[in-house]
mmCIF file of C-alpha atoms and ligand atoms in Angstrom:
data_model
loop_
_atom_site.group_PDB
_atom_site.id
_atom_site.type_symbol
_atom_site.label_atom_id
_atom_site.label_comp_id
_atom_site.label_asym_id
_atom_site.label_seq_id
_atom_site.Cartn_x
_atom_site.Cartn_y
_atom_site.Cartn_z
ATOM 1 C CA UNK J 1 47.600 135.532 15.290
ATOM 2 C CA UNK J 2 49.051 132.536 13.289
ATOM 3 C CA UNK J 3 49.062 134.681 10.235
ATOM 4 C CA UNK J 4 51.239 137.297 11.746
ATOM 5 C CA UNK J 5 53.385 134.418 12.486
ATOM 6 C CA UNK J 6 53.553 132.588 9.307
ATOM 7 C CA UNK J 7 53.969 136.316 7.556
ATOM 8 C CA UNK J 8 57.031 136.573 9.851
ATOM 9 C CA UNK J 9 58.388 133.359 8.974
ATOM 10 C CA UNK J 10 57.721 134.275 5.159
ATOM 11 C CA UNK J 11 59.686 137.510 5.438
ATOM 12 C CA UNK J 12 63.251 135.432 6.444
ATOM 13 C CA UNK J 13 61.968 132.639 3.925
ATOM 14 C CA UNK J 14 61.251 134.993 1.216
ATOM 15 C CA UNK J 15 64.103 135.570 -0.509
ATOM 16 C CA UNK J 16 63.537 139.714 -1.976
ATOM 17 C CA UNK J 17 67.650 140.747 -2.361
ATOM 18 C CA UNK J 18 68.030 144.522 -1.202
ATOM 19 C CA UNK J 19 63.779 145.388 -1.821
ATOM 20 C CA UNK J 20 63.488 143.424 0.823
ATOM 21 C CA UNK J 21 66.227 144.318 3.031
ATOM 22 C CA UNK J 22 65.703 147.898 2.652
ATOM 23 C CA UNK J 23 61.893 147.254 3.611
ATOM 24 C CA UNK J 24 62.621 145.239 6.489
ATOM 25 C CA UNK J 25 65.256 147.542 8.158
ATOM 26 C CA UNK J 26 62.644 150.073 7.457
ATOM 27 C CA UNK J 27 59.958 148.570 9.568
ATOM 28 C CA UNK J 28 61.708 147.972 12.180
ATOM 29 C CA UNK J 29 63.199 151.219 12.426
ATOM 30 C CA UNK J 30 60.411 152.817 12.418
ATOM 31 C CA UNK J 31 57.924 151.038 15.230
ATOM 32 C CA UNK J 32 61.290 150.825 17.544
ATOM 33 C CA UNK J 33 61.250 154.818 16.975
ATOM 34 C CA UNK J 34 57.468 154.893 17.469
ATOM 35 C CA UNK J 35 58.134 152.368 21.020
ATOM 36 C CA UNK J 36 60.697 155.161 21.789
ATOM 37 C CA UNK J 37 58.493 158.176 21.249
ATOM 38 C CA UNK J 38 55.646 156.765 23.343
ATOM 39 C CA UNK J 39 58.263 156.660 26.405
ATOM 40 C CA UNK J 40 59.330 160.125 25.875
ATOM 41 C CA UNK J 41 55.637 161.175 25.510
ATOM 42 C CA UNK J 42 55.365 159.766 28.999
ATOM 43 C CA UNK J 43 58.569 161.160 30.605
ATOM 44 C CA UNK J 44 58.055 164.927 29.045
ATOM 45 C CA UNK J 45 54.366 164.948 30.808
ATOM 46 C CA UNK J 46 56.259 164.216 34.000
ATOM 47 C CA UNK J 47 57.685 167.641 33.850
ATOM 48 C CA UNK J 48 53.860 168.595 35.468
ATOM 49 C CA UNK J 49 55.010 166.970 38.574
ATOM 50 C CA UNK J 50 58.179 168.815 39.165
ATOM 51 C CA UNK J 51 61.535 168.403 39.040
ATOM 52 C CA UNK J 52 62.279 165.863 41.514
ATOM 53 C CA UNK J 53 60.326 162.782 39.623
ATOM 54 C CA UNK J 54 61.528 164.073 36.191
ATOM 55 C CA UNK J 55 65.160 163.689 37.119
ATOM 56 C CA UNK J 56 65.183 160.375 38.677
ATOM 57 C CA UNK J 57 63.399 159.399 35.576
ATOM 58 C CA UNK J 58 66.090 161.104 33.188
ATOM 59 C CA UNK J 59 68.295 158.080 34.552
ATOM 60 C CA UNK J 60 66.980 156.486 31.973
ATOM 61 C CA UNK J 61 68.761 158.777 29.170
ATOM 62 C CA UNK J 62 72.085 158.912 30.962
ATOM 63 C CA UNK J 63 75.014 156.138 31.333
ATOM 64 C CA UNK J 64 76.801 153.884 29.279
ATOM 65 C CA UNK J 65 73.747 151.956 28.202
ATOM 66 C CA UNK J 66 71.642 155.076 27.030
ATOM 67 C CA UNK J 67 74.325 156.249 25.194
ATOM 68 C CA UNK J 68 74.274 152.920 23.279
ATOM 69 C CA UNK J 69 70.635 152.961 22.698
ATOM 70 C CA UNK J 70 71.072 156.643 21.804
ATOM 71 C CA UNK J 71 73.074 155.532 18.899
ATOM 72 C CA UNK J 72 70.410 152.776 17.906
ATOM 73 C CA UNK J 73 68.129 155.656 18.006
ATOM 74 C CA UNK J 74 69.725 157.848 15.445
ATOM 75 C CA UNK J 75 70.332 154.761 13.415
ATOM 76 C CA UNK J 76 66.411 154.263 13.435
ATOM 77 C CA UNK J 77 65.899 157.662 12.565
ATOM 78 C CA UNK J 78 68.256 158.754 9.796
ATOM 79 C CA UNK J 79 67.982 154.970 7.933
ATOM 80 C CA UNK J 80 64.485 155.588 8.028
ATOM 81 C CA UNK J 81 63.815 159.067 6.933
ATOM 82 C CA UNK J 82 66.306 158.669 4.400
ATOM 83 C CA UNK J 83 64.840 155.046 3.109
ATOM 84 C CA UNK J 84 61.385 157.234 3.348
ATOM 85 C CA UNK J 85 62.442 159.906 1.192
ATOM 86 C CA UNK J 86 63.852 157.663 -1.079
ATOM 87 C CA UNK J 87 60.030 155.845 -1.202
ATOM 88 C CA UNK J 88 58.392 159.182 -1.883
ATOM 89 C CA UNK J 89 60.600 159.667 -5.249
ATOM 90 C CA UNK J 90 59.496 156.194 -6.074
ATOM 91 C CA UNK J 91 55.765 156.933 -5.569
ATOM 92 C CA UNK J 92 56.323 160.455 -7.065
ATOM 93 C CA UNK J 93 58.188 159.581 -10.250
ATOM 94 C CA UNK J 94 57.561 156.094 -10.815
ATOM 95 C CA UNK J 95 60.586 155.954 -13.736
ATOM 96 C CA UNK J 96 62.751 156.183 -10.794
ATOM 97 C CA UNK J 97 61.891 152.801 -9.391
ATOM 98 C CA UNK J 98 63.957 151.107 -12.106
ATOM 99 C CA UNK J 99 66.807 152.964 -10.378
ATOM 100 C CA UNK J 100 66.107 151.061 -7.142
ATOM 101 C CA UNK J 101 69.417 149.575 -6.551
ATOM 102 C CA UNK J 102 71.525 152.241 -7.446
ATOM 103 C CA UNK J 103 69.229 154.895 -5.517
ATOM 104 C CA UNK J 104 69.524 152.189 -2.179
ATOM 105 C CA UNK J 105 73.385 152.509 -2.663
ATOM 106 C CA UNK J 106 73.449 156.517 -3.022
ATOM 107 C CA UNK J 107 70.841 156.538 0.170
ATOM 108 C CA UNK J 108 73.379 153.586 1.991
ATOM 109 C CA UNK J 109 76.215 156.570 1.398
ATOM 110 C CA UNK J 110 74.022 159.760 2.958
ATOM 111 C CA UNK J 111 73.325 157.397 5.907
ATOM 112 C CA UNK J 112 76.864 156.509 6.508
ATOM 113 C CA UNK J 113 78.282 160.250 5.801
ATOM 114 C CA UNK J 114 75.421 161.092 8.620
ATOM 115 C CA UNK J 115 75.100 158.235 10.644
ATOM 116 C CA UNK J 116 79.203 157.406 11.495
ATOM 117 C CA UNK J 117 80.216 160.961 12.599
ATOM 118 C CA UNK J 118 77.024 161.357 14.781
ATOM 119 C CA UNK J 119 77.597 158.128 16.230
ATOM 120 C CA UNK J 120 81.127 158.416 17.320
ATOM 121 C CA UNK J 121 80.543 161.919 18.852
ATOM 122 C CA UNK J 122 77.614 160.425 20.929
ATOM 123 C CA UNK J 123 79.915 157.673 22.067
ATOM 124 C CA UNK J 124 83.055 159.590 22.398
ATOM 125 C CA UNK J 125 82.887 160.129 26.377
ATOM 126 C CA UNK J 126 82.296 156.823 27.179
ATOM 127 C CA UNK J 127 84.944 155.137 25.256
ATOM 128 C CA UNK J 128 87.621 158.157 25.457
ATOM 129 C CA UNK J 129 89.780 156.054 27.512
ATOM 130 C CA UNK J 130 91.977 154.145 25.219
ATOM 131 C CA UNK J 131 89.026 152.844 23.662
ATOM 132 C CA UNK J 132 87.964 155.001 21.147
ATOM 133 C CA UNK J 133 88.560 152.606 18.403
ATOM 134 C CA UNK J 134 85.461 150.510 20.396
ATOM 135 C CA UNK J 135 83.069 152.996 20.483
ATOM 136 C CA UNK J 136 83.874 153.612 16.364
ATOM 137 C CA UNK J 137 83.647 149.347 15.705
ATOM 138 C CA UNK J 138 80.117 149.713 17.316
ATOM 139 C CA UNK J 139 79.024 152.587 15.267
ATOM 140 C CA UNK J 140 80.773 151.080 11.846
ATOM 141 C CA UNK J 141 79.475 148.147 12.299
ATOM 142 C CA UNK J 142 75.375 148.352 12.500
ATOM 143 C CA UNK J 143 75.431 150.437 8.770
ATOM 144 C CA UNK J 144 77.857 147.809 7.969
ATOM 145 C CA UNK J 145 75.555 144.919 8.984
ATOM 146 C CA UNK J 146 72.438 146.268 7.185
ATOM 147 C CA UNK J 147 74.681 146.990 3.739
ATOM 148 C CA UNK J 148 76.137 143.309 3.952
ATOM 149 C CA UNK J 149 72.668 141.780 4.817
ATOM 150 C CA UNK J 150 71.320 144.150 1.838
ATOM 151 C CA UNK J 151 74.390 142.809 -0.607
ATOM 152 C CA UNK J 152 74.497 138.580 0.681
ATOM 153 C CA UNK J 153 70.431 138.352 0.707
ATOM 154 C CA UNK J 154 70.111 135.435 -1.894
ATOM 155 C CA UNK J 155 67.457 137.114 -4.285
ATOM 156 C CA UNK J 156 64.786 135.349 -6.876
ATOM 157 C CA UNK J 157 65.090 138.280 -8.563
ATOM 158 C CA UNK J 158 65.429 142.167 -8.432
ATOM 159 C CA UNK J 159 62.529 143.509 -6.659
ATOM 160 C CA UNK J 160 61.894 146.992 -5.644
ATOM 161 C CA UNK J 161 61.242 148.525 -1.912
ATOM 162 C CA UNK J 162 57.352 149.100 -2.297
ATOM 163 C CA UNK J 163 55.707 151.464 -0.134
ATOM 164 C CA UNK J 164 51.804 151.065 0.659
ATOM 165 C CA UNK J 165 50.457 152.778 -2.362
ATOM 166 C CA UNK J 166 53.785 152.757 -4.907
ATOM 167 C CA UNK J 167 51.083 151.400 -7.188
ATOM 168 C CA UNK J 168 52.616 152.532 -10.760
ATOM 169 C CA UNK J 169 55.920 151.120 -9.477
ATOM 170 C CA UNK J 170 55.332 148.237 -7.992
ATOM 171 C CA UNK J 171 53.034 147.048 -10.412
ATOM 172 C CA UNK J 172 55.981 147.578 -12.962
ATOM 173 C CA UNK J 173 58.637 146.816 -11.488
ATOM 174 C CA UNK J 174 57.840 144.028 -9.082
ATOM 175 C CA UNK J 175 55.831 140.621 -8.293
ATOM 176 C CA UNK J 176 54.786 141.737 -4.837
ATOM 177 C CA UNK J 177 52.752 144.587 -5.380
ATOM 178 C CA UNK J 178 50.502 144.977 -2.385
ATOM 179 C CA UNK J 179 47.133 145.473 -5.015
ATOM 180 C CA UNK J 180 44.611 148.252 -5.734
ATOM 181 C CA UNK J 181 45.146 151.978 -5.382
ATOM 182 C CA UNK J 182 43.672 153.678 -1.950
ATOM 183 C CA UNK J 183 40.641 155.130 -1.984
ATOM 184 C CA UNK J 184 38.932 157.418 0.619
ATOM 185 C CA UNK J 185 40.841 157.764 3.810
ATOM 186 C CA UNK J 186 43.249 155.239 2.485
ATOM 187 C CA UNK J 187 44.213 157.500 0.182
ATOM 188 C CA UNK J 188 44.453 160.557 2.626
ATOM 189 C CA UNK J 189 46.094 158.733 5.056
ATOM 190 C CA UNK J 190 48.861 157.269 2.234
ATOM 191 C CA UNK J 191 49.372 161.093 1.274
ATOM 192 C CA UNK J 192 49.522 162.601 5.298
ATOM 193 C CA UNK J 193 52.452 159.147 5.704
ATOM 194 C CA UNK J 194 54.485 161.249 2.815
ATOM 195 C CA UNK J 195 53.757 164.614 3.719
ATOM 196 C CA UNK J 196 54.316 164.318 7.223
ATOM 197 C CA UNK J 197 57.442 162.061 6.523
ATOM 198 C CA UNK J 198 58.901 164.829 4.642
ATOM 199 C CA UNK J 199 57.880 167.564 7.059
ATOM 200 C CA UNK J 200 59.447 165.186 9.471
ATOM 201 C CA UNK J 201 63.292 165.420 7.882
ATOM 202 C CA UNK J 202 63.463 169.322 8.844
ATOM 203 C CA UNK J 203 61.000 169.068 12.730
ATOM 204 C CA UNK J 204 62.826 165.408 13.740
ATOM 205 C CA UNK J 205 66.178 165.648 12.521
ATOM 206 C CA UNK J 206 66.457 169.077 13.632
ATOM 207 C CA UNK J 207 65.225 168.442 17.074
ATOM 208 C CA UNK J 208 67.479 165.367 17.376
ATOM 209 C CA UNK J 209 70.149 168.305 15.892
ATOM 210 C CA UNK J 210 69.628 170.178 19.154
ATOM 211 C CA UNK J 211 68.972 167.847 21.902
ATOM 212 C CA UNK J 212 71.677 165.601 21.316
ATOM 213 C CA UNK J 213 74.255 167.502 19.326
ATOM 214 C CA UNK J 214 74.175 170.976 20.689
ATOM 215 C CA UNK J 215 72.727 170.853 24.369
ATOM 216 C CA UNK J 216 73.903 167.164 24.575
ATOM 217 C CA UNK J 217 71.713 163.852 26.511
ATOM 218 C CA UNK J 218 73.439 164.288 29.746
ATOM 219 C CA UNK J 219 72.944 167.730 30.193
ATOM 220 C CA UNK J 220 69.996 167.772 29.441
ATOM 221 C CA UNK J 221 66.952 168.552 33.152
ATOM 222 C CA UNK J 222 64.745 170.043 34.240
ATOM 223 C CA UNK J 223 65.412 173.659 34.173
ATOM 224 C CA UNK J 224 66.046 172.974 30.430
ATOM 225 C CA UNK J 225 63.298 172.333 29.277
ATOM 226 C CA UNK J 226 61.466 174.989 31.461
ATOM 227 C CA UNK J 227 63.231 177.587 30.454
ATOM 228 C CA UNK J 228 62.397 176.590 26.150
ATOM 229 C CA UNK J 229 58.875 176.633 27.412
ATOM 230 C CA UNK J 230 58.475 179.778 29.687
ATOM 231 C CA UNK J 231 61.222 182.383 28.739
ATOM 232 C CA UNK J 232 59.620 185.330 26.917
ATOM 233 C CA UNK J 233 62.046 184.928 23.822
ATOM 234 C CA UNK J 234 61.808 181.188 23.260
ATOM 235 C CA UNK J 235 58.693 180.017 24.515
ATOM 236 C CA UNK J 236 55.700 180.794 21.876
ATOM 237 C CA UNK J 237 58.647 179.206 19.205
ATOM 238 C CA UNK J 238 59.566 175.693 21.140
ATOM 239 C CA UNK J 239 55.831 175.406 22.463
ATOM 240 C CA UNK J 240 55.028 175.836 18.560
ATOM 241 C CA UNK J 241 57.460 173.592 17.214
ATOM 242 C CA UNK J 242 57.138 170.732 19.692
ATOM 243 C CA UNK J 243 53.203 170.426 19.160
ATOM 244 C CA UNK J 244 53.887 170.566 15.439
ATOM 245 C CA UNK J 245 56.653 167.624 16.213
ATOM 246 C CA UNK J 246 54.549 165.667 18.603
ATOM 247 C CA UNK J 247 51.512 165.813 16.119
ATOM 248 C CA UNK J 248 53.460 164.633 13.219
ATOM 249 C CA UNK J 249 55.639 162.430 14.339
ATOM 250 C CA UNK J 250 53.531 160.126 16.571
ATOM 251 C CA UNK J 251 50.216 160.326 14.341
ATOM 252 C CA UNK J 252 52.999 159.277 11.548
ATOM 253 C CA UNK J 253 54.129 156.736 13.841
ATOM 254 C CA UNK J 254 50.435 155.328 14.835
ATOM 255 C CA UNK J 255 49.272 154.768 11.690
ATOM 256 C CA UNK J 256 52.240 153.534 10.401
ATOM 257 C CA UNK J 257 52.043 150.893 13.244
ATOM 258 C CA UNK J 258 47.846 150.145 11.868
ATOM 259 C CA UNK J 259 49.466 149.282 8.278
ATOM 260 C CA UNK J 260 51.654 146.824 9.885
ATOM 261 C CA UNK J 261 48.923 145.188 11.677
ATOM 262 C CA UNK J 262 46.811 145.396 8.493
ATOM 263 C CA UNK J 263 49.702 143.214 6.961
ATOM 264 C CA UNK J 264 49.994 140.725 9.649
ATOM 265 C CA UNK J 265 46.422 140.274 11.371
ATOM 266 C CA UNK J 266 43.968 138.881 8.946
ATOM 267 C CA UNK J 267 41.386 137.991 11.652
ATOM 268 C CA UNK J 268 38.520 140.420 11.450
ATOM 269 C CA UNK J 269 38.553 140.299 15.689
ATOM 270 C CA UNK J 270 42.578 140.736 16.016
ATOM 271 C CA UNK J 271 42.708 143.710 14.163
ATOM 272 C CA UNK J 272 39.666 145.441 15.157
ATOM 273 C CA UNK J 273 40.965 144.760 18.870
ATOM 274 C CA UNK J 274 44.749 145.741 17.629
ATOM 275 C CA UNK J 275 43.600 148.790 15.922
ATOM 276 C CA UNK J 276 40.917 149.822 18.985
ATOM 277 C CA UNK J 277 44.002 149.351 21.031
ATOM 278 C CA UNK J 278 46.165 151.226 18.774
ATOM 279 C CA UNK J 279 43.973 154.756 18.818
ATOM 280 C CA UNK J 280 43.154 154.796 22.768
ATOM 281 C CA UNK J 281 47.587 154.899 22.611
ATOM 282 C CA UNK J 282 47.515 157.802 20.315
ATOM 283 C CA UNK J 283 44.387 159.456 21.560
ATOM 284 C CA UNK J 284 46.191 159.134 25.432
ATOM 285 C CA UNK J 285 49.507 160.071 24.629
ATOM 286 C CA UNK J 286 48.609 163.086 22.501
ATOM 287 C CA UNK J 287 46.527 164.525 24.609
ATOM 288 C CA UNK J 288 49.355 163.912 27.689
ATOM 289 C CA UNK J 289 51.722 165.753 25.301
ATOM 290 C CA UNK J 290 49.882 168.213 24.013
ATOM 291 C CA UNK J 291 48.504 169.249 27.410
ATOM 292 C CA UNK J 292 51.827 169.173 28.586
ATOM 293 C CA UNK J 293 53.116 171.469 26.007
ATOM 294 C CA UNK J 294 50.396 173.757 25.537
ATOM 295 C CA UNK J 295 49.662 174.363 29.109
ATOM 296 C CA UNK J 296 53.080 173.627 31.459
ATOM 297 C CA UNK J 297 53.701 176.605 33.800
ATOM 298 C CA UNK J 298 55.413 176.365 36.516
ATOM 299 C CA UNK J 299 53.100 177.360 38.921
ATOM 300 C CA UNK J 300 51.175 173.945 37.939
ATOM 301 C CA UNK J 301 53.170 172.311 40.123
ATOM 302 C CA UNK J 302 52.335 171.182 43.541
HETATM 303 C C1 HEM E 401 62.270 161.378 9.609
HETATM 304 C C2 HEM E 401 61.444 161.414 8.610
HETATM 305 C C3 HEM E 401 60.544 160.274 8.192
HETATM 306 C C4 HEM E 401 60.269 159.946 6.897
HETATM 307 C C5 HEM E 401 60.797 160.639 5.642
HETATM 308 C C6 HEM E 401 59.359 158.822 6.937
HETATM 309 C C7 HEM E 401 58.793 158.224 5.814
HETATM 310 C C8 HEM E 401 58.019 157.104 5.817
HETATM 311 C C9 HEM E 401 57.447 156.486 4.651
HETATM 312 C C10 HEM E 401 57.585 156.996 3.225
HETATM 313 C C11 HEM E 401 56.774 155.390 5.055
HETATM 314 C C12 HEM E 401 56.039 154.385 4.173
HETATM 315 C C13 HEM E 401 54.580 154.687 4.248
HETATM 316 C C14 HEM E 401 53.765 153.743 3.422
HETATM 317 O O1 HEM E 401 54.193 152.610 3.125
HETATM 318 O O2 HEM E 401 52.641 154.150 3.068
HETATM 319 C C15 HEM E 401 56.923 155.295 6.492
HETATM 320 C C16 HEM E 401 56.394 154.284 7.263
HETATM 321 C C17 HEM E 401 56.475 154.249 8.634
HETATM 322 N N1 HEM E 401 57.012 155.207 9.472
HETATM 323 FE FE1 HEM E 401 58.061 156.819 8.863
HETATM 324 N N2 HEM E 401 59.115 158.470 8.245
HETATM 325 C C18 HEM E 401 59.817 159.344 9.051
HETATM 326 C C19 HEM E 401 59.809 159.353 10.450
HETATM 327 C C20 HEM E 401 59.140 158.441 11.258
HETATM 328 C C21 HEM E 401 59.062 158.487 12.710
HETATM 329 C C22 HEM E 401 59.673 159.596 13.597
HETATM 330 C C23 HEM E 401 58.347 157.388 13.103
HETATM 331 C C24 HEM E 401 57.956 156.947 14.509
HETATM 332 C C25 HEM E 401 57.402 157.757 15.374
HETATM 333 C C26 HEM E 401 57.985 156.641 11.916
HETATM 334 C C27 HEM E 401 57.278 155.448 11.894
HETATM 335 C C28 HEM E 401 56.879 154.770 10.771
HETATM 336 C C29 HEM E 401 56.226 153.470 10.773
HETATM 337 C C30 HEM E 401 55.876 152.618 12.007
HETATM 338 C C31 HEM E 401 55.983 153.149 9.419
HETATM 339 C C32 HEM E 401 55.322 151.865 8.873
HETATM 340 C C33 HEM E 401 56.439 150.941 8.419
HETATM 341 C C34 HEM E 401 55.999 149.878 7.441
HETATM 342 O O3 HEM E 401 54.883 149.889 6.896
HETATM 343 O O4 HEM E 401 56.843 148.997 7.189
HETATM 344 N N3 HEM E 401 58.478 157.308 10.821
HETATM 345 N N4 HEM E 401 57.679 156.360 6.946
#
């Protein structure tokens, strides 16, 4: 437990210019999108119990505030797949790592081209009212944050994002490579956090596409999602895709989440009680959402 802390302290001491930025933004991003997905998990396998308690529970994705934490969420997700994809050229074709800087800066300009339109439509109804220039300060002004932080960080010298497992990279290019190649599982768990990243890009973004963009958060109930999951035309396709979704993207998630206690816990009992902890929340919440899924007819409900 004091570990995690002094590791915590070390990563605002440690002074790692954009590597460091780039990594830490990552993180972040991507347990607050796994702390996200577990709640959805959660509400989606509500849809078993009928309308009534799904709706009052939608509450939760409607309103001023949810629209605000909407656009937190698709900063979390595009910074992060787009940081990720940049880490999987690095650990592909290590030459590429030298390019760090210049890659961050062509990855800082996809995110904004993605990021500032998406988050000005989400906020557009709330702010319509003579205020539109509010809603577009909010959404300018978390890329904006990151790419000063990124720019300002005083560095000790130039080091590169490193990714569990950016071996050839890192141990060019940088002092703070994490060590030794995986072996084993390590190694086919490093490969399934690359894979399923890039899988990810089309089955997250696309979703996020639909839901958000097309159908839209606040008209989004009940009969909605019912209708993806039982109409003739749609169903065996949305059933399909939101298993292959749920799979990747939380087991993704999860073990992303063990790394980052790996990095922080030393204590042989804290992180065999973290990680325990960790799997009964995947094992739990996958099978609520894949039962869920798999199985919801309507005629389930009582
Ligand atoms: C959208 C496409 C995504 C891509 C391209 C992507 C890519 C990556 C990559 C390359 C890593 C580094 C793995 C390593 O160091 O071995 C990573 C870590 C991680 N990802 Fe993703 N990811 C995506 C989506 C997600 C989603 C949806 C979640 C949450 C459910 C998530 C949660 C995490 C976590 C918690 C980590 C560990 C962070 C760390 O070690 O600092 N990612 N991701």
């Amino acid at each position: 437990m004091i570990n995690a802390l002094r590791v915590g302290y070390s990563v605002i001491r440690y002074r790692g210019g954009i590597g460091q930025w780039a990594w830490g933004v990552n993180r972040v991003a991507g347990l607050g999108l796994l702390a996200f997905l577990g709640l959805h998990i959660f509400d989606i396998f509500l849809l078993g119990f009928g309308p009534k308690l799904f709706e009052e529970l939608l509450f939760l994705y409607k309103g001023p505030v949810a629209r605000i934490l909407e656009v937190f969420l698709a900063f979390g997700l595009t910074y992060h797949g787009i940081n990720g994809v940049r880490l999987i050229v690095m650990d592909f074709v290590p030459a590429t790592a030298r390019h760090h800087v210049k890659m961050f800066y062509i990855q800082l300009i996809i995110f904004f081209a993605l990021f500032v339109p998406a988050g000005i439509f989400m906020l557009k109804e709330f702010f319509d009212v003579g205020g539109g220039i509010i809603g577009t300060l909010i959404v300018l002004a978390l890329p904006l944050i990151v790419a000063f932080a990124a720019n300002l960080a005083p560095t000790s010298g130039d080091n590169v994002q490193v990714s569990n497992g950016n071996y050839a990279a890192a141990t060019r290019e940088t002092a703070s490579a994490r060590g030794r190649a995986p072996s084993g599982s390590e190694f086919w768990l490093w490969l399934f956090m690359r894979v399923s990243g890039l899988l990810l890009i089309l089955l997250a973004f696309f979703h996020f596409f639909v839901m958000h963009f097309v159908i839209g958060v606040e008209k989004i109930n009940f009969a909605v999602i019912v209708e993806r999951w039982t109409d003739p035309a749609q169903s065996a396709f949305w059933r399909t895709y939101d298993a292959l979704l749920l799979f990747f993207a939380f087991t993704h998630g999860v073990n992303g989440a063990r790394m980052v206690i790996s990095d922080y816990f030393h204590s042989p009992g804290w992180r065999a009680f973290l990680k325990i902890g960790l799997f009964l929340f995947w094992f739990v919440l996958m099978g609520m959402g894949m039962f869920i899924i798999l199985t919801f007819n309507p005629g389930m409900i009582k």
